[in-house]
GROMACS .gro file of C-alpha atoms in nm:
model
  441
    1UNK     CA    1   0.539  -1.553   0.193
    2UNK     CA    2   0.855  -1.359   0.177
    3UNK     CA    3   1.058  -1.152   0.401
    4UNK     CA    4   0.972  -0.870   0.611
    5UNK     CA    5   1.145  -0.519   0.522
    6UNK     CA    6   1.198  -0.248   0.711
    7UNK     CA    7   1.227   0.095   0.589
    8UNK     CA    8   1.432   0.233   0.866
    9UNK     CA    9   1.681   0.098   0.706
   10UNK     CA   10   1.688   0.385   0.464
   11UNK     CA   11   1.890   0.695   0.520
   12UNK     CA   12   1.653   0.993   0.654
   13UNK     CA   13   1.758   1.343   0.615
   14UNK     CA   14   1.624   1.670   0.542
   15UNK     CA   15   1.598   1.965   0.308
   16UNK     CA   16   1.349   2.199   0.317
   17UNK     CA   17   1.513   2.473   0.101
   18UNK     CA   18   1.367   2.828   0.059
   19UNK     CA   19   1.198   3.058  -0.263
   20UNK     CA   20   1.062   3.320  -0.413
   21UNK     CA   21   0.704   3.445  -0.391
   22UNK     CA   22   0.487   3.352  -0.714
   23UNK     CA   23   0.391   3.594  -0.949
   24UNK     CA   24  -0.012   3.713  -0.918
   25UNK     CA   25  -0.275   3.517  -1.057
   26UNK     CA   26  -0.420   3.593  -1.385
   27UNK     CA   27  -0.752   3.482  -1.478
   28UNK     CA   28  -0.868   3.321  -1.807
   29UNK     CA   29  -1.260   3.387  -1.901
   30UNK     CA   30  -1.384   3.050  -2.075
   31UNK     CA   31  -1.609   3.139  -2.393
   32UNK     CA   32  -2.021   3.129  -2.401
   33UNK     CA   33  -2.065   2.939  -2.705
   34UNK     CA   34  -2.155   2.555  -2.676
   35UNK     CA   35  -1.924   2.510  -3.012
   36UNK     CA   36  -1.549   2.456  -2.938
   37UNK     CA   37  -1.337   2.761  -3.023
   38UNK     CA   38  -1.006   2.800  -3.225
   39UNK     CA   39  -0.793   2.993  -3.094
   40UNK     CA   40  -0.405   3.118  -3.027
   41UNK     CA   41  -0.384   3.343  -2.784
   42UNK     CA   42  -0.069   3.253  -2.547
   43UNK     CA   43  -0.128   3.247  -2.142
   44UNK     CA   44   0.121   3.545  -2.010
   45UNK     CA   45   0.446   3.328  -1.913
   46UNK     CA   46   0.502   3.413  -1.521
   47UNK     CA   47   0.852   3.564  -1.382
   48UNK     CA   48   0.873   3.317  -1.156
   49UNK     CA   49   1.261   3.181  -1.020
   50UNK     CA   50   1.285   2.861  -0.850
   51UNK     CA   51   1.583   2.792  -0.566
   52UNK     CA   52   1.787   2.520  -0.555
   53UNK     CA   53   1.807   2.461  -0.977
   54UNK     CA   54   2.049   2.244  -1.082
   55UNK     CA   55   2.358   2.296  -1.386
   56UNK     CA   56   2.303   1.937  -1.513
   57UNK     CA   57   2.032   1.675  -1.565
   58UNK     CA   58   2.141   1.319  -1.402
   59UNK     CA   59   1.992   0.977  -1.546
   60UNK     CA   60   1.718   0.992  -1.805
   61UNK     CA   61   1.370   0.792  -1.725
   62UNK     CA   62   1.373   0.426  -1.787
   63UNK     CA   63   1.007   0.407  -1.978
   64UNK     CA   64   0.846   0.198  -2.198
   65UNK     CA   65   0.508   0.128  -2.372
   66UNK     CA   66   0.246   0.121  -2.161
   67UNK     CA   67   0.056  -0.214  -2.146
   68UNK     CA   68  -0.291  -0.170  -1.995
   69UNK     CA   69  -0.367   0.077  -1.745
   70UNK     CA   70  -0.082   0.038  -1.437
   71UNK     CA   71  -0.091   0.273  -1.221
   72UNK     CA   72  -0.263   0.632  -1.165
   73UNK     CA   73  -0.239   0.833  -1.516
   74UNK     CA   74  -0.120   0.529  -1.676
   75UNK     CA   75   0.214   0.644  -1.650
   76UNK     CA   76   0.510   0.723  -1.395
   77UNK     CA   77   0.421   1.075  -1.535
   78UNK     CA   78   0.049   1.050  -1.434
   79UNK     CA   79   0.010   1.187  -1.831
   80UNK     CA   80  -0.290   1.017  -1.859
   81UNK     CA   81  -0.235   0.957  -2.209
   82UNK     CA   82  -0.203   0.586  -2.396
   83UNK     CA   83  -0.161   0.512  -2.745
   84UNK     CA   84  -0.168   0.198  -2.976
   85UNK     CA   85  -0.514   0.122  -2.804
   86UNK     CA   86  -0.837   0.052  -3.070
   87UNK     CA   87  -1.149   0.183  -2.814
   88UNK     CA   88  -1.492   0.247  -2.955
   89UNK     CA   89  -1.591   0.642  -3.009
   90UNK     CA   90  -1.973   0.563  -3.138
   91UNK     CA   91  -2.228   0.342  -3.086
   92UNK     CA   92  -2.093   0.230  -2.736
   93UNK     CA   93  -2.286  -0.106  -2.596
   94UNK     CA   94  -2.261  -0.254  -2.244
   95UNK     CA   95  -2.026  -0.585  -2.295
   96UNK     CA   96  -2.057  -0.698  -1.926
   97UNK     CA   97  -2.156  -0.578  -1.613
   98UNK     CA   98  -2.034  -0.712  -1.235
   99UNK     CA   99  -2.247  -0.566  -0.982
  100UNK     CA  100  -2.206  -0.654  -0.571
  101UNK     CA  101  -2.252  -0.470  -0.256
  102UNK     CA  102  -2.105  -0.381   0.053
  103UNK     CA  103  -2.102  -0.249   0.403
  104UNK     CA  104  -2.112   0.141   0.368
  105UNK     CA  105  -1.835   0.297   0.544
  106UNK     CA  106  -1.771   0.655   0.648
  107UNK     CA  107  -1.455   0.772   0.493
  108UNK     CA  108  -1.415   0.532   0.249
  109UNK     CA  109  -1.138   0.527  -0.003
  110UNK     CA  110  -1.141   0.459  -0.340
  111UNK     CA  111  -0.898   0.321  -0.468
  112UNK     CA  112  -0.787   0.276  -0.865
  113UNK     CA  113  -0.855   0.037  -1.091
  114UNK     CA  114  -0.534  -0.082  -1.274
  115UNK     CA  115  -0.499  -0.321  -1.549
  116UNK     CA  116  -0.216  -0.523  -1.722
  117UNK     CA  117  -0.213  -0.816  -1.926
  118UNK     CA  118  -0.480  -1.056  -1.919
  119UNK     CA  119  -0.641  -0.921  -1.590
  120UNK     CA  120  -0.749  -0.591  -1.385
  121UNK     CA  121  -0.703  -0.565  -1.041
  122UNK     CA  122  -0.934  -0.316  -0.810
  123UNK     CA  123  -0.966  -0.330  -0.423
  124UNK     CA  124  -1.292  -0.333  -0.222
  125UNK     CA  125  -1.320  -0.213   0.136
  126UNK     CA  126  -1.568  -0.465   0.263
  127UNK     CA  127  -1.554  -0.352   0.587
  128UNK     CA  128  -1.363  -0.153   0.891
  129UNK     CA  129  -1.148  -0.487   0.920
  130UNK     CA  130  -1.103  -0.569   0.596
  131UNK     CA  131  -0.995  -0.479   0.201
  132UNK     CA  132  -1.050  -0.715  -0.082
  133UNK     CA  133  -0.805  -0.690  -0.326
  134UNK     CA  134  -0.925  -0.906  -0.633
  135UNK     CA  135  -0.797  -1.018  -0.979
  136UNK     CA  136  -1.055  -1.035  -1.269
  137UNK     CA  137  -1.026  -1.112  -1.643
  138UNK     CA  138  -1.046  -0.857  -1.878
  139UNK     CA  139  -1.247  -1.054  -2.097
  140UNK     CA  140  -1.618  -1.052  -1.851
  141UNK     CA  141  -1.523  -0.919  -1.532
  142UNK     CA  142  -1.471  -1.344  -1.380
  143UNK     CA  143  -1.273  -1.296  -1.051
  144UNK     CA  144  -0.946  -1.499  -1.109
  145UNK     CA  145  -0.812  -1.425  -0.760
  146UNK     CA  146  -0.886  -1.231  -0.461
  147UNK     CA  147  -0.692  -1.155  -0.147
  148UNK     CA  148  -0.773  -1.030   0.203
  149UNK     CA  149  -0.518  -0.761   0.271
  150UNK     CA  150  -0.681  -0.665   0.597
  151UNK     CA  151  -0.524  -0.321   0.570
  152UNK     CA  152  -0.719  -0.024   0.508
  153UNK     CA  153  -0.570   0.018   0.196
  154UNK     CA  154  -0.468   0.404   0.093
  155UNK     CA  155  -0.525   0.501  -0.307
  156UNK     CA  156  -0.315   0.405  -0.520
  157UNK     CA  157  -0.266   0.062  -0.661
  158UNK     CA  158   0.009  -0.044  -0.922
  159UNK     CA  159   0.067  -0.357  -1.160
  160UNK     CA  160   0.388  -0.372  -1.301
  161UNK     CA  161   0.665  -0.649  -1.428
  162UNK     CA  162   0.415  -0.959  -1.262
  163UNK     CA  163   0.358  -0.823  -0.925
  164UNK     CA  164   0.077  -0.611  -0.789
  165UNK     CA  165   0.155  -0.362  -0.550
  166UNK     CA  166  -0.036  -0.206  -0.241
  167UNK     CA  167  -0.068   0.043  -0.062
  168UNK     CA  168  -0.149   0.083   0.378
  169UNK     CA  169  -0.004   0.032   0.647
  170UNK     CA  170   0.152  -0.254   0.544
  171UNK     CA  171   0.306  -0.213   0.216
  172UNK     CA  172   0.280  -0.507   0.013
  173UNK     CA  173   0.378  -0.694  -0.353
  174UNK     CA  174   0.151  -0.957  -0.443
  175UNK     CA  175   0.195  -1.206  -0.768
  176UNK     CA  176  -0.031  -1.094  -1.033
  177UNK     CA  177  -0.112  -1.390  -1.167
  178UNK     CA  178  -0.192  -1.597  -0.829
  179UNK     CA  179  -0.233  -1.330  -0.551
  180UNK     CA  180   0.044  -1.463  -0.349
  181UNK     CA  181   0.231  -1.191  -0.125
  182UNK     CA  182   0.585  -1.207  -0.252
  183UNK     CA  183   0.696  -0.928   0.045
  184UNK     CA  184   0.550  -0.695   0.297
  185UNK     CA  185   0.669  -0.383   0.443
  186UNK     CA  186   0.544  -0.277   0.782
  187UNK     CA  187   0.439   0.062   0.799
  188UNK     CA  188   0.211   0.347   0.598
  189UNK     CA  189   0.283   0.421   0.242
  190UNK     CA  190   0.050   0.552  -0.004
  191UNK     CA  191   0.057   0.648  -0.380
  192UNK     CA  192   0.284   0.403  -0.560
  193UNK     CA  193   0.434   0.535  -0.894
  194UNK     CA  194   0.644   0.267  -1.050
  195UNK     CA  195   0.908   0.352  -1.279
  196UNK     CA  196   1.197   0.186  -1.401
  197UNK     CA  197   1.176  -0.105  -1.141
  198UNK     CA  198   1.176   0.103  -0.852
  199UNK     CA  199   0.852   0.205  -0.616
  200UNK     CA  200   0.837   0.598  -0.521
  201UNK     CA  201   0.607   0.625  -0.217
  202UNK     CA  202   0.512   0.857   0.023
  203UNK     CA  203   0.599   0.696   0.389
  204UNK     CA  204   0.481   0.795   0.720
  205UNK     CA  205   0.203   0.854   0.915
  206UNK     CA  206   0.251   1.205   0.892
  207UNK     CA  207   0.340   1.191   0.565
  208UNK     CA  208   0.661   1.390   0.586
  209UNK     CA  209   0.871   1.131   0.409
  210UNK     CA  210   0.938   1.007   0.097
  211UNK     CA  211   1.121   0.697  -0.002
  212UNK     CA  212   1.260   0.495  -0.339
  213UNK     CA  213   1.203   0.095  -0.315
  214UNK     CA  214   1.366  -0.194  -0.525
  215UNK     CA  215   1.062  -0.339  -0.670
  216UNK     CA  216   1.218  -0.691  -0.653
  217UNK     CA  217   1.259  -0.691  -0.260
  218UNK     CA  218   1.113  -0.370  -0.126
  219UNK     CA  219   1.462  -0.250   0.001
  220UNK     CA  220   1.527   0.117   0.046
  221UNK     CA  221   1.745   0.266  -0.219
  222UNK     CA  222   1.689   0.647  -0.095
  223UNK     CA  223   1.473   0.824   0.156
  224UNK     CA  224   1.458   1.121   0.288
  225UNK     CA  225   1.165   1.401   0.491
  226UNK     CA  226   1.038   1.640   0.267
  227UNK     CA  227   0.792   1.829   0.504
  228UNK     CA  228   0.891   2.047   0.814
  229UNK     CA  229   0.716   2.087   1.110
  230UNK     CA  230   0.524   2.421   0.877
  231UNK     CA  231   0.346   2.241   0.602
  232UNK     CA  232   0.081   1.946   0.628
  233UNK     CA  233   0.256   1.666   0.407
  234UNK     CA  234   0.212   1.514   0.074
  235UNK     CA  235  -0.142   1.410   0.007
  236UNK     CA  236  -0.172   1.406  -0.333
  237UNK     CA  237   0.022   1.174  -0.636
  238UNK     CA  238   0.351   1.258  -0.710
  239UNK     CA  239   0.543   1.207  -1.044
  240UNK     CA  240   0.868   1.082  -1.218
  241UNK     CA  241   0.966   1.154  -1.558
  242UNK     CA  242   1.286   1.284  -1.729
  243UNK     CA  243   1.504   1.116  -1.418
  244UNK     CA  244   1.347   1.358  -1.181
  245UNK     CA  245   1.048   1.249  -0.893
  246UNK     CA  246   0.825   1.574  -0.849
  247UNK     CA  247   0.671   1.582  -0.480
  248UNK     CA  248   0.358   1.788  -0.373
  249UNK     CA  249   0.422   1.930  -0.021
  250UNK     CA  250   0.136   2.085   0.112
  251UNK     CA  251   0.062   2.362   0.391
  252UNK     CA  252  -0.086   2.381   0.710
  253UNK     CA  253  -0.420   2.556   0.812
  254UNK     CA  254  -0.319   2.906   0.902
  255UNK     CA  255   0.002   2.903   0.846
  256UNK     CA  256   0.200   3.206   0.594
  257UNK     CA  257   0.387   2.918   0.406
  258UNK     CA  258   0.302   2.804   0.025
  259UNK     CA  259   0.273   2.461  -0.062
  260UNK     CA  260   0.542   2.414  -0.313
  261UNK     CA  261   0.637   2.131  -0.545
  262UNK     CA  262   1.024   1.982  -0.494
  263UNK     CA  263   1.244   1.824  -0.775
  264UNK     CA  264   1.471   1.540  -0.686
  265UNK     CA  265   1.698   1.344  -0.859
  266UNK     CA  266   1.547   1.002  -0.902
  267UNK     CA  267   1.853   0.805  -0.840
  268UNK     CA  268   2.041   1.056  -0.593
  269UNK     CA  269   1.757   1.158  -0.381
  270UNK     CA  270   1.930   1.534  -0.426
  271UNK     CA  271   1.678   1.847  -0.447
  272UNK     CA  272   1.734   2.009  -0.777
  273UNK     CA  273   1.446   2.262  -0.723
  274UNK     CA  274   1.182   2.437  -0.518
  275UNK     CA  275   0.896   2.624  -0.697
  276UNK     CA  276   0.667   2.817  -0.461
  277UNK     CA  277   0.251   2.764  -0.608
  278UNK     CA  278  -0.068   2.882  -0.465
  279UNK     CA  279  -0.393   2.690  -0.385
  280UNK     CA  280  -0.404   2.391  -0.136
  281UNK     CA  281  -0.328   1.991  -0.251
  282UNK     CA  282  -0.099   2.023  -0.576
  283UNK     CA  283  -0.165   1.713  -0.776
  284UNK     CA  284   0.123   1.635  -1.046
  285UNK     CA  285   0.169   1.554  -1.440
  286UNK     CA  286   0.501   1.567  -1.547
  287UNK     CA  287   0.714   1.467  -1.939
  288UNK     CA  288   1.071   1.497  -1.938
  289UNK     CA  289   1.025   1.897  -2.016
  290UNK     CA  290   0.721   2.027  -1.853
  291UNK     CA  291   0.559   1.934  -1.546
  292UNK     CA  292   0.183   2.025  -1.423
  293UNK     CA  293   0.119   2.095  -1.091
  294UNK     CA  294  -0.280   2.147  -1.041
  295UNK     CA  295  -0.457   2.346  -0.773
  296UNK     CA  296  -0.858   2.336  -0.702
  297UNK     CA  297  -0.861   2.638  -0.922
  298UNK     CA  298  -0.556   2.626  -1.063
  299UNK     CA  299  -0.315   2.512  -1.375
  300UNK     CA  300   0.067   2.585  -1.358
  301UNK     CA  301   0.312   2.480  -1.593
  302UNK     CA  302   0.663   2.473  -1.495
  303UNK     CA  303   1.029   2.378  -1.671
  304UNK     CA  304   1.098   2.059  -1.513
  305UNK     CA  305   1.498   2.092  -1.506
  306UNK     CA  306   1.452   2.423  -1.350
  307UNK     CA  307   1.115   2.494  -1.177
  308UNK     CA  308   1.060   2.823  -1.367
  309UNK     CA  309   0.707   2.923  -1.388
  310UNK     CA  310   0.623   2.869  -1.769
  311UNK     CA  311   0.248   2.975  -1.753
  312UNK     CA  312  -0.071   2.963  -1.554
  313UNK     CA  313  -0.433   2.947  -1.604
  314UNK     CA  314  -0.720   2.991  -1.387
  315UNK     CA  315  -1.058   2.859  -1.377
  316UNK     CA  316  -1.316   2.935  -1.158
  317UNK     CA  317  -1.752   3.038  -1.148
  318UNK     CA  318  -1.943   3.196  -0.871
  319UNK     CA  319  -2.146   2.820  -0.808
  320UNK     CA  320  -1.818   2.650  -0.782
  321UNK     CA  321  -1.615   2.890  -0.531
  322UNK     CA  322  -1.520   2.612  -0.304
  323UNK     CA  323  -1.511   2.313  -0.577
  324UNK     CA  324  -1.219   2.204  -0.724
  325UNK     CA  325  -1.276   2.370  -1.091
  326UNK     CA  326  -0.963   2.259  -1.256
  327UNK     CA  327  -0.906   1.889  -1.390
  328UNK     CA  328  -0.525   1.696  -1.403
  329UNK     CA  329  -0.422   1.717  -1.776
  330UNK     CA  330  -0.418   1.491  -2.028
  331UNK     CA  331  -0.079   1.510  -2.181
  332UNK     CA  332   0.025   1.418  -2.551
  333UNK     CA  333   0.306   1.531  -2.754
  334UNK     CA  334   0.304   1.867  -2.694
  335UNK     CA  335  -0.067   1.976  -2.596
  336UNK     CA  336  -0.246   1.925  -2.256
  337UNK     CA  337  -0.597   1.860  -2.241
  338UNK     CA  338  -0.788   1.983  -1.945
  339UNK     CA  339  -1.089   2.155  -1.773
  340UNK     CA  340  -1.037   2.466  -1.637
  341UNK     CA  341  -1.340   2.661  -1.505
  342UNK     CA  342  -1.649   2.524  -1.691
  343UNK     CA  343  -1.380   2.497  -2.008
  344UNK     CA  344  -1.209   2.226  -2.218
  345UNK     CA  345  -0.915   2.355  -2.362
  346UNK     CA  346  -0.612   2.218  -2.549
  347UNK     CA  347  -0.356   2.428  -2.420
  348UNK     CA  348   0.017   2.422  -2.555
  349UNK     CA  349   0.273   2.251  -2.287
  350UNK     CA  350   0.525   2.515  -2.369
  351UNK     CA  351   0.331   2.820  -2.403
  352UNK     CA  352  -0.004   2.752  -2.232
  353UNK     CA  353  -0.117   2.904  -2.586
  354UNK     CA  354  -0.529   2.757  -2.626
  355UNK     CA  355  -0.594   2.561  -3.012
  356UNK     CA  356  -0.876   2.545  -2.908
  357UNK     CA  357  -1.190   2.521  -2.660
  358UNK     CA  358  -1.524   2.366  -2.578
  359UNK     CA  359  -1.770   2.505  -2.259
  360UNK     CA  360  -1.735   2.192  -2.069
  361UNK     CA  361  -1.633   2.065  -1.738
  362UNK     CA  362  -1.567   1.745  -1.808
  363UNK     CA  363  -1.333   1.523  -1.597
  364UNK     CA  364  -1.089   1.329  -1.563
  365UNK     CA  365  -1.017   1.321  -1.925
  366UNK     CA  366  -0.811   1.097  -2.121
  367UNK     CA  367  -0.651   1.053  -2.452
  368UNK     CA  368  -0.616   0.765  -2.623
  369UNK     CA  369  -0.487   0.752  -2.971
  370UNK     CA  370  -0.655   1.076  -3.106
  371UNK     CA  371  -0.957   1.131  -2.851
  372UNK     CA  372  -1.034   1.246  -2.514
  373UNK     CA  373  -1.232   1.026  -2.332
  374UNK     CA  374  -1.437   1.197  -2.020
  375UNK     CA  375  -1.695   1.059  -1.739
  376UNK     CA  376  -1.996   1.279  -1.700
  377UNK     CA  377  -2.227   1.176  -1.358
  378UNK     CA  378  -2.372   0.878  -1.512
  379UNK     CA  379  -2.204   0.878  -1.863
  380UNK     CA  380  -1.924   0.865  -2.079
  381UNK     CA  381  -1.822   1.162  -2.309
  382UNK     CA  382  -1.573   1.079  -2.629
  383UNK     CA  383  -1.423   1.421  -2.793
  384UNK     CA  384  -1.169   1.475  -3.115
  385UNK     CA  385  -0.894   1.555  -2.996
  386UNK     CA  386  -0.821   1.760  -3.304
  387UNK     CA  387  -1.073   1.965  -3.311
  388UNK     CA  388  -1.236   1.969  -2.966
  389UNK     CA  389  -1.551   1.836  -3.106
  390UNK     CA  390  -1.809   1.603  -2.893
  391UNK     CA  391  -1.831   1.267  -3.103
  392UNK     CA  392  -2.058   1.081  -2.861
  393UNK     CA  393  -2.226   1.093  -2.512
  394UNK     CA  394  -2.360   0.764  -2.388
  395UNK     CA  395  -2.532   0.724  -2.064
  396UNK     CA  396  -2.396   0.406  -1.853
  397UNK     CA  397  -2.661   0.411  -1.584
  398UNK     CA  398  -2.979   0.581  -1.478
  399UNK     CA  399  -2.921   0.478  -1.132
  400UNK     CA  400  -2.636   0.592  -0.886
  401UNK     CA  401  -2.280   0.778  -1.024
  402UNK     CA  402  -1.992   0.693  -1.190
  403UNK     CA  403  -1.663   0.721  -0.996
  404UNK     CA  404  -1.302   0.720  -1.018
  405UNK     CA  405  -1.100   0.719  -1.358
  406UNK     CA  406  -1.207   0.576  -1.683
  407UNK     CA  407  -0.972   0.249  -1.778
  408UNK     CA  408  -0.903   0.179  -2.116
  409UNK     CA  409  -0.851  -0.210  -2.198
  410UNK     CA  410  -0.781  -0.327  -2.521
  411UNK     CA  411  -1.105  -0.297  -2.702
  412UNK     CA  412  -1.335  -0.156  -2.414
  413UNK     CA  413  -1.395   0.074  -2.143
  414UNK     CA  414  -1.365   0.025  -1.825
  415UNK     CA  415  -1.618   0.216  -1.516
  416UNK     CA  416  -1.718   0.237  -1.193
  417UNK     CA  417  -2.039   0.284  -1.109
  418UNK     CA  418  -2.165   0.350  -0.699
  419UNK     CA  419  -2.508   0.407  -0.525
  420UNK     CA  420  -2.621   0.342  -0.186
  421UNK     CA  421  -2.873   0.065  -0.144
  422UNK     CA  422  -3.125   0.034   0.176
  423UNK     CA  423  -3.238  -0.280   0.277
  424UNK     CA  424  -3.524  -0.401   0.382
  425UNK     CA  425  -3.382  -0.388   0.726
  426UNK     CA  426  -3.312  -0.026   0.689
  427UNK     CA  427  -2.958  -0.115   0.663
  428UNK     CA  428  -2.687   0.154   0.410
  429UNK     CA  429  -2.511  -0.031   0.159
  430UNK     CA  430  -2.320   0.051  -0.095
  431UNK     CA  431  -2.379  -0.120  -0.475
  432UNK     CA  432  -2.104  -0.109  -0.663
  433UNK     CA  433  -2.073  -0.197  -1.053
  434UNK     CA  434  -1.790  -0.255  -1.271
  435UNK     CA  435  -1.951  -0.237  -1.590
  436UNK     CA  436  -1.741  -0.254  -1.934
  437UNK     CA  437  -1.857  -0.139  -2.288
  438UNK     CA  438  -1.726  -0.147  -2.644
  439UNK     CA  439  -1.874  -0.034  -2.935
  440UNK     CA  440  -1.769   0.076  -3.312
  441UNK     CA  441  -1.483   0.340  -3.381
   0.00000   0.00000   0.00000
């Protein structure tokens, strides 16, 4: 096994910066009709300034084609967008199915499925004491590896350059191909993004810091707390695209203070910006010119070199007042894809202007080469991406949920299906199947 790192090794410091209020909400009505709608009516742009904006932009992204699915989104960018992928859209047929149970545990976390190369990799929390952390072929779902991590594993996993990486309170890269832990990192991280060959993690058990790894060795190449003592943390993915890592910082119960989204420099660790949002847990999607920042109810898009508010949209119904009503976008070229309200709309990144709309609530979506692919309770929901249009709805099981993301392989889909199995004994468990399908496009 190899060394031992530890991240106090990194330089801490802090910068909690100040801004301006956000502009009011305005509220988008989604349509009645069941047939998507064309349309080009622009989202009112807000007047929002951002502190801290910087004069220059420092080093561009490293990216490159995505291969599989690798981490959460697919991308550093969470974009959830892949192209040069050949998935069915019709006449979808179960290829294989893996099915196993285990001990049902309150609080459970699920954790992503990520794929790359021949394999997937997905982690099982058998128990309290133990997470599984398994390698299985793309081809029919044959475990090639596993690995007891032992580590109550926090979401999210990432495959990248022939290493595996996880997530707990012991940080840890593990050799794709053979499971083998190439180093280990003692203390909590969670939500890997890797881009570039570097690891950005959040890191602490309060969650207050955030830190920039060598992927080779795990050593600290920046870190720095993001939180004061008047906001929760980070709980929710961050994002790095156009040489900038966007961090969620959330707020605490009762207190005045937004949650806001920060800009660093990805190599410098330097704030650039400080955009003030409203709503509780911003999740992030981010290109090198726009970046999402998504509330329970909310959509914002804002410039990424500055933090100016672009536009906004709101969703949100009477039966969902305390549901998250507003999906993470799918973004390609320049049009996001997402569910606002009860609403699928392709919205312009730039403008927030709608081409068009379908009554749906469909999530998480994802394109891939031309469609949106969505999960639906117990189904899987394929839609033009042109036109908005349903092409197919096929039901994956009559028994139990799907959960978590949709994975496109090369061919096939990827899901996760769940439902809680008594035993004879009167004993809760919980059945999990990974169940793959294909079809005809």
């Amino acid at each position: 096994m190899g060394g031992t790192v530890s991240l106090l090794a990194g330089c801490l410091t802090g910068d909690d910066g100040s801004a301006a209020q956000p502009p009011k909400d305005s509220t988008s009505t989604p349509p009645n009709s069941k047939t998507p709608t064309q349309e080009n009516t622009p989202t009112e742009p807000s007047s929002q300034t951002a502190t801290d904006s910087p004069e220059k932009t420092e080093t561009e992204p490293v990216e490159s084609a995505v291969a599989g699915w690798p981490q959460f989104g697919g991308t550093s960018g969470n974009t959830f967008a892949v192209t040069g992928r050949s998935l069915p859209t019709t006449d979808f047929t179960e290829q294989w199915r893996k099915t196993f149970t285990k001990e049902k545990r309150t609080g459970d976390i699920a954790t992503e499925i990520v794929a790359d190369g021949e394999y997937f990799y997905e982690i099982t929390t058998q128990s309290d004491e133990e997470d599984v952390l398994r390698a299985r072929s793309q081809i029919d779902g044959t475990i090639e590896w596993e690995q007891s991590v032992n580590n109550y594993v926090y979401s999210s996993l990432a495959v990248s350059d022939g290493s595996v990486y996880v997530c707990g309170e012991t940080f840890r890269s593990i050799t794709a191909t053979s499971g083998a832990v190439e180093w280990e990192i003692q203390g909590r991280a969670e939500q890997t993004v890797v881009n570039g060959g570097r690891l950005f993690v959040h890191r602490g058990n309060e969650q207050t810091q955030f830190a920039v790894l060598d992927a080779s060795d795990g050593s600290v190449i920046w870190e720095k707390a993001v939180v004061s003592e008047d906001f929760r943390g980070i709980h929710t993915p961050h994002a790095v695209a156009g040489g900038r890592v966007y961090v969620p910082v959330d707020l605490l119960h009762g207190n005045s203070a937004q949650p806001r989204i920060k800009a660093y420099g990805a190599d410098s660790g330097e704030m650039e910006w400080n955009t003030p949002i409203e709503g509780t847990y911003p999740r992030m999607v981010a290109t090198a010119e726009v970046v999402f920042a998504v509330t329970e109810k909310q959509l914002y898009a804002l410039d990424s070199s500055s933090g100016e508010m672009l536009w906004k949209k709101r969703g949100e119904s009477a039966s969902m007042a305390h549901v998250d009503t507003t999906s993470l976008p799918a973004v390609h070229d320049s049009v996001a894809y997402a569910t606002i309200g009860e609403t699928l709309y392709a919205l312009d990144v730039k403008t927030g202007t709608s081409n068009w709309n379908n009554p749906d609530s469909t999530r998480p979506l994802h394109y891939v080469d031309g469609y949106l692919y969505g999960r639906s309770t117990n189904g899987v929901k394929v839609y033009d991406a042109a036109t908005g249009s349903l092409e197919t709805e096929f039901a994956v099981t009559d028994r139990g949920y799907l959960k978590g993301d949709l994975i496109p392989l090369n061919e096939e889909v990827l899901v996760k299906a769940t439902r809680t199995k008594r035993t004879d004994s009167g004993e809760n468990l919980d059945e999990i199947s990974l169940i793959s399908l294909g079809g005809e496009r």
